[in-house]
Amino acid sequence: MASSYALPASAMTHGHNHGHGHLHSHSHSPGRQYSANSPRSLKSERSNGSLHAHSLSESHLEPDHTHSHHHNHSRVREPSPSPYLPTPPNSNGLPPIAAFEKQTYQTYELSPALSQASPYEPPSQHDHHEHSHNHTATSPAAPRSRFTSFLLPFMLRWPLLHTILAEKDSRRIFYFMSLNFAFMVVQACYGYLTDSLGLLSDSIHMFFDCLALGVGLFAAVAAKWPQSERFPYGFGKIESLSGFGNGVFLMLISIEIMIEATERLADGRETKRLMELFVVSGLGLAVNLVGMACFGHHGHAGHDHGHSHGHSHSHSHEKSHSHEGHHHHHGEPCQDHKHEHSDSHSHPHETHQLLDSAPPKAHSHSHDHDNENMHGIFLHVLADTMGSAAVMVSTALIHLTGFNGWDPIGSVVIAVLIFMSSVPLIKSSARKLLLTVPDETEYLLRDTLSGVSDIRGVASYSVPRFWVSDGPVGDGEKLFGVMHVVATRGSELDEVRERINEFLVRRGVDVVVQVEGIGESGCWCGSGGTGKSPLAQ
Amino acid sequence: MASSLPIPAPPRTPTPPTPIPEETEEGLGIDGTAQTVRSTISFDPNALSPAVDSISGRFGSMASPMPPSTGLNTPSLGNDGMMAPPPPTGGQRSPFNFQTQAIKDTPAISNSNIGKRRGHRYKHSSVSTQHQIFTEPPPRAPLALPASLPIPTLKEAWTSRSKEQTRRMAWCACHALVAMYVLYSAAGSLALTALSHLIFFDAISATICVAVDVLCNFEVWKRSSIRHPFGLQRAEVLAAFAMSVFLLFMGFDLISHNLKHMLEGLGGHEAHHPHSHQRVSPGSVDSAALLSIVATLTSAYGLKNHARIGKTMRFAYISSLPSILSNPSHFLTLSCSTIMLLLPLLTITLYIWLDRLLCTLIALSMFFLGVHLAIAQGLMLLMSYSGKGVGEVMYEVNKEPMILHVEEARFWQVHYGLCMANLKLRVRGDDVSLQKLRERLNFLIKNRLGGGYGKGASMKWEVTIQFTIER
């Protein structure tokens, strides 16, 4: 989202508006009565008024709320809302757009809910709420976007930095990494000057965090690189790879914490210098909370506890005024929708395309792909946050009760949470790296393959191998494949190839077809003449 | 599942005598379908989903994969590949019972069926199709799809292991115990703690080796299906990647521990391991170091630990060393434990600074090795080919006079034993010369990239070439 503000406006006014429209409608979505004013959204509104009602009916459900929350964030970030943002009162009479076409698809039948929805949060109030945000926001995110737009022109001289800053994800990582690094340096210097062991070891920890963030940053940047001879399918998988690495790392850390905690519990070692520990972990908590605010909207997929936990924290600390509306939405467990939404917001252009053409399925996939790296980083930051918070709580408890076991107990609890939250991340990224074809795609693929045998001139085929390749962001998923086909006797090989290619391209599969004559032998696939190939073993 | 579907074939056509596949008792339903086949072509179960067995051939004593037991969920495919009529086996697991309907070309194979003839088991089968009286009408049944194979559960994997594999597992446990012992006997010595970490890494890698060996008992591991286009063998690469992350993590951990110890020393605290230099009396043998050497060697020779990744990744400066030492992982473990063995023998007292220095060295080399391993495996997971020679091959390809234009050329490594080359070419020429060209290119790629790489041709190349004929 912020990227659109950051980039030179001329290039992207449309996407810009569009994105805004979305933001807007979302932030108000509980209020029900607004619509975004962007041209596209208006259009869609007119064309499917009926859909509206449905989307409204959905409005009770959690996703919207979370959205609204998300939006507040983005809103806060904007330097000047007026030029792009449609003002809520103007659009008051209009129903909210069918911004989430997914939702509307899903909820064709419900419309009575509308009436219930509106009293829920009156538009005017909401409006007010919005505004207060704009003016009084003290969230750390606010200066950032201004900062970015200020910074970007200067960065044109350093292409690398410019690429980092131009993309939303990499920019977030970059900022947080700089913050982390700066904090680490300060901590180390101060720790060295005051001989404080706690500060020094915490700065070591910070350093490793920085390394992990650096890897994530690299992955986020590299994912945009084009294909080359060395990397024939591009770098689409690098984000899954980094997510996987981060997940494994987190698991290892949590195991280590557990081992250490049991040792300490057995030793009954006394925790010394409580005050210092408290202050240090408080500082760490503050920094990590900023990180949570940065990455918070990325890690939703599939694990509830850690997520909601972290969020409530960040909110209570950073934006005290926005609480009321958000807190309760947060804990609520409807993950999928809000995920998609946050994504669609973050890339206005992409959203545009997706909403225009792609079926919902493609949408969800592309978003999946986008997030593994960020999910990993989010989990990492979340783990640190929980760790600092646990240390603070346990030092307080030790101080109050005098029982030294609180610290290891707290860290074991946190370690278990970290471990469990990294499992889904590892699973999903591993599935991608193993080139496993997802269920739905597999079904379609089976269908497609049986269609291939209906093509005129195809006698048989062998070694059909198809895999999903995550292209650069925006392409979504794409199927690549290879197959060897034996043509029937007497048919023109090139025509058969043409037909197969055409058929498969129509189904969205980029395939390399090797067409062989029926008596032809010698290929490793063994489909030709004799049937048994010595190489196939 | 699929095998219980009704038989789609019309009864009007005469059926061939049905040779009984090996697994009659499992495939009764299938035998029914098999009878409906009107014409036979030779069917190779490997054609749709070839099994890439890159392991058993190359690992001496490991090459005893248990024949997949029939009690398991994955019934074994006859590997002879000569099962005519068409996919009795494929039909077992594919959702369709359709058979290929192409006209038989190779009478030799059907002749071989005569010996297996079991009489007519289908009431209409009085005429043999071997005479090819009928030609098929245009609407055809779809061809067989690759079977979908179940992933074995832990329990199945456990019960499928052979005696040999059980022994290997036991050894892995011993290896891990050695690591524990070294850690226990370290008694505050940082260098020995670092060494124990290394041995632990070796032990887990050895366990992965054995796990891979056990999983090779299952079809889904090697054979490709739609869901897993390359089998599950990439999982080994993924596991190795996770292990390199583990190595990195341990390197970090050791360094930060070391730093903390150092800081404690700076802060005027008592170093709480004052006895570390007395752990082994000078002049005697350090049992921990000796044990670690023995364990490493056993795993290296017996289990071929680190062998597959060692082939992919070589460091120039140690690759000239004899056999096992040329593998960086073994080199690291062995050299470290040798140092630990020699220090007391040479009556060098293990001062705290020396201890720390050694620990830092080990940690740094773990870090270094971890980064290299992660990069090597990461490249594979990113679908790239990290070997050399692609440029030369493409040069040769471009030199071919029949090739007008190379639209697309993708070379990548799937897993340790398989690479793919997918080319889309615009060419000129007739079918025969194109076939020659394809064979030539196949040979070129396999020769240039498969042969000269590593020691021995361990890599299989799957080459797919698409010709678009320009007129």
PDB file of N, CA and C in Angstrom, chain A residues 361 365 436-448 467-468 477-479, chain B residues 226-227:
ATOM      1  N   LYS A 361      -9.526 -18.192  -7.205  1.00  0.00           N
ATOM      2  CA  LYS A 361      -8.517 -19.178  -6.847  1.00  0.00           C
ATOM      3  C   LYS A 361      -7.115 -18.632  -7.087  1.00  0.00           C
ATOM      4  N   HIS A 365      -3.884 -17.940  -4.484  1.00  0.00           N
ATOM      5  CA  HIS A 365      -2.583 -18.566  -4.657  1.00  0.00           C
ATOM      6  C   HIS A 365      -1.493 -17.545  -4.693  1.00  0.00           C
ATOM      7  N   THR A 436       5.330 -30.050  -5.094  1.00  0.00           N
ATOM      8  CA  THR A 436       4.082 -30.778  -4.994  1.00  0.00           C
ATOM      9  C   THR A 436       2.964 -29.959  -5.627  1.00  0.00           C
ATOM     10  N   VAL A 437       2.170 -30.628  -6.411  1.00  0.00           N
ATOM     11  CA  VAL A 437       1.058 -29.924  -7.055  1.00  0.00           C
ATOM     12  C   VAL A 437      -0.106 -29.867  -6.064  1.00  0.00           C
ATOM     13  N   PRO A 438      -0.643 -28.689  -5.831  1.00  0.00           N
ATOM     14  CA  PRO A 438      -1.738 -28.579  -4.873  1.00  0.00           C
ATOM     15  C   PRO A 438      -2.979 -29.342  -5.328  1.00  0.00           C
ATOM     16  N   ASP A 439      -3.824 -29.669  -4.378  1.00  0.00           N
ATOM     17  CA  ASP A 439      -4.980 -30.520  -4.645  1.00  0.00           C
ATOM     18  C   ASP A 439      -5.804 -30.078  -5.840  1.00  0.00           C
ATOM     19  N   GLU A 440      -6.216 -28.826  -5.769  1.00  0.00           N
ATOM     20  CA  GLU A 440      -7.129 -28.330  -6.794  1.00  0.00           C
ATOM     21  C   GLU A 440      -6.485 -28.392  -8.168  1.00  0.00           C
ATOM     22  N   THR A 441      -5.237 -27.939  -8.199  1.00  0.00           N
ATOM     23  CA  THR A 441      -4.515 -27.950  -9.461  1.00  0.00           C
ATOM     24  C   THR A 441      -4.337 -29.368  -9.964  1.00  0.00           C
ATOM     25  N   GLU A 442      -4.135 -30.277  -9.039  1.00  0.00           N
ATOM     26  CA  GLU A 442      -3.949 -31.661  -9.447  1.00  0.00           C
ATOM     27  C   GLU A 442      -5.198 -32.167 -10.158  1.00  0.00           C
ATOM     28  N   TYR A 443      -6.330 -31.809  -9.585  1.00  0.00           N
ATOM     29  CA  TYR A 443      -7.582 -32.248 -10.179  1.00  0.00           C
ATOM     30  C   TYR A 443      -7.708 -31.711 -11.606  1.00  0.00           C
ATOM     31  N   LEU A 444      -7.456 -30.413 -11.750  1.00  0.00           N
ATOM     32  CA  LEU A 444      -7.551 -29.800 -13.069  1.00  0.00           C
ATOM     33  C   LEU A 444      -6.563 -30.435 -14.038  1.00  0.00           C
ATOM     34  N   LEU A 445      -5.400 -30.726 -13.492  1.00  0.00           N
ATOM     35  CA  LEU A 445      -4.347 -31.269 -14.324  1.00  0.00           C
ATOM     36  C   LEU A 445      -4.719 -32.652 -14.841  1.00  0.00           C
ATOM     37  N   ARG A 446      -5.336 -33.436 -13.986  1.00  0.00           N
ATOM     38  CA  ARG A 446      -5.793 -34.755 -14.410  1.00  0.00           C
ATOM     39  C   ARG A 446      -6.788 -34.619 -15.551  1.00  0.00           C
ATOM     40  N   ASP A 447      -7.645 -33.658 -15.368  1.00  0.00           N
ATOM     41  CA  ASP A 447      -8.637 -33.394 -16.387  1.00  0.00           C
ATOM     42  C   ASP A 447      -7.949 -33.024 -17.702  1.00  0.00           C
ATOM     43  N   THR A 448      -7.006 -32.114 -17.595  1.00  0.00           N
ATOM     44  CA  THR A 448      -6.294 -31.658 -18.779  1.00  0.00           C
ATOM     45  C   THR A 448      -5.576 -32.809 -19.461  1.00  0.00           C
ATOM     46  N   TRP A 467       4.699 -29.044 -12.847  1.00  0.00           N
ATOM     47  CA  TRP A 467       4.919 -28.471 -11.528  1.00  0.00           C
ATOM     48  C   TRP A 467       4.514 -27.014 -11.527  1.00  0.00           C
ATOM     49  N   VAL A 468       4.256 -26.529 -10.352  1.00  0.00           N
ATOM     50  CA  VAL A 468       3.831 -25.148 -10.193  1.00  0.00           C
ATOM     51  C   VAL A 468       5.059 -24.298  -9.987  1.00  0.00           C
ATOM     52  N   GLU A 477       0.497 -18.026 -10.003  1.00  0.00           N
ATOM     53  CA  GLU A 477       1.092 -19.326 -10.222  1.00  0.00           C
ATOM     54  C   GLU A 477       0.990 -19.708 -11.673  1.00  0.00           C
ATOM     55  N   LYS A 478       1.926 -20.519 -12.054  1.00  0.00           N
ATOM     56  CA  LYS A 478       1.948 -20.948 -13.425  1.00  0.00           C
ATOM     57  C   LYS A 478       2.368 -22.394 -13.443  1.00  0.00           C
ATOM     58  N   LEU A 479       1.786 -23.136 -14.336  1.00  0.00           N
ATOM     59  CA  LEU A 479       2.169 -24.538 -14.419  1.00  0.00           C
ATOM     60  C   LEU A 479       3.190 -24.704 -15.525  1.00  0.00           C
TER      61      LEU A 479
ATOM     62  N   ILE B 226       1.189 -37.389 -10.609  1.00  0.00           N
ATOM     63  CA  ILE B 226       0.799 -36.020 -10.929  1.00  0.00           C
ATOM     64  C   ILE B 226       1.022 -35.120  -9.733  1.00  0.00           C
ATOM     65  N   ARG B 227       0.757 -35.683  -8.574  1.00  0.00           N
ATOM     66  CA  ARG B 227       0.907 -34.870  -7.377  1.00  0.00           C
ATOM     67  C   ARG B 227       2.381 -34.580  -7.084  1.00  0.00           C
TER      68      ARG B 227
END
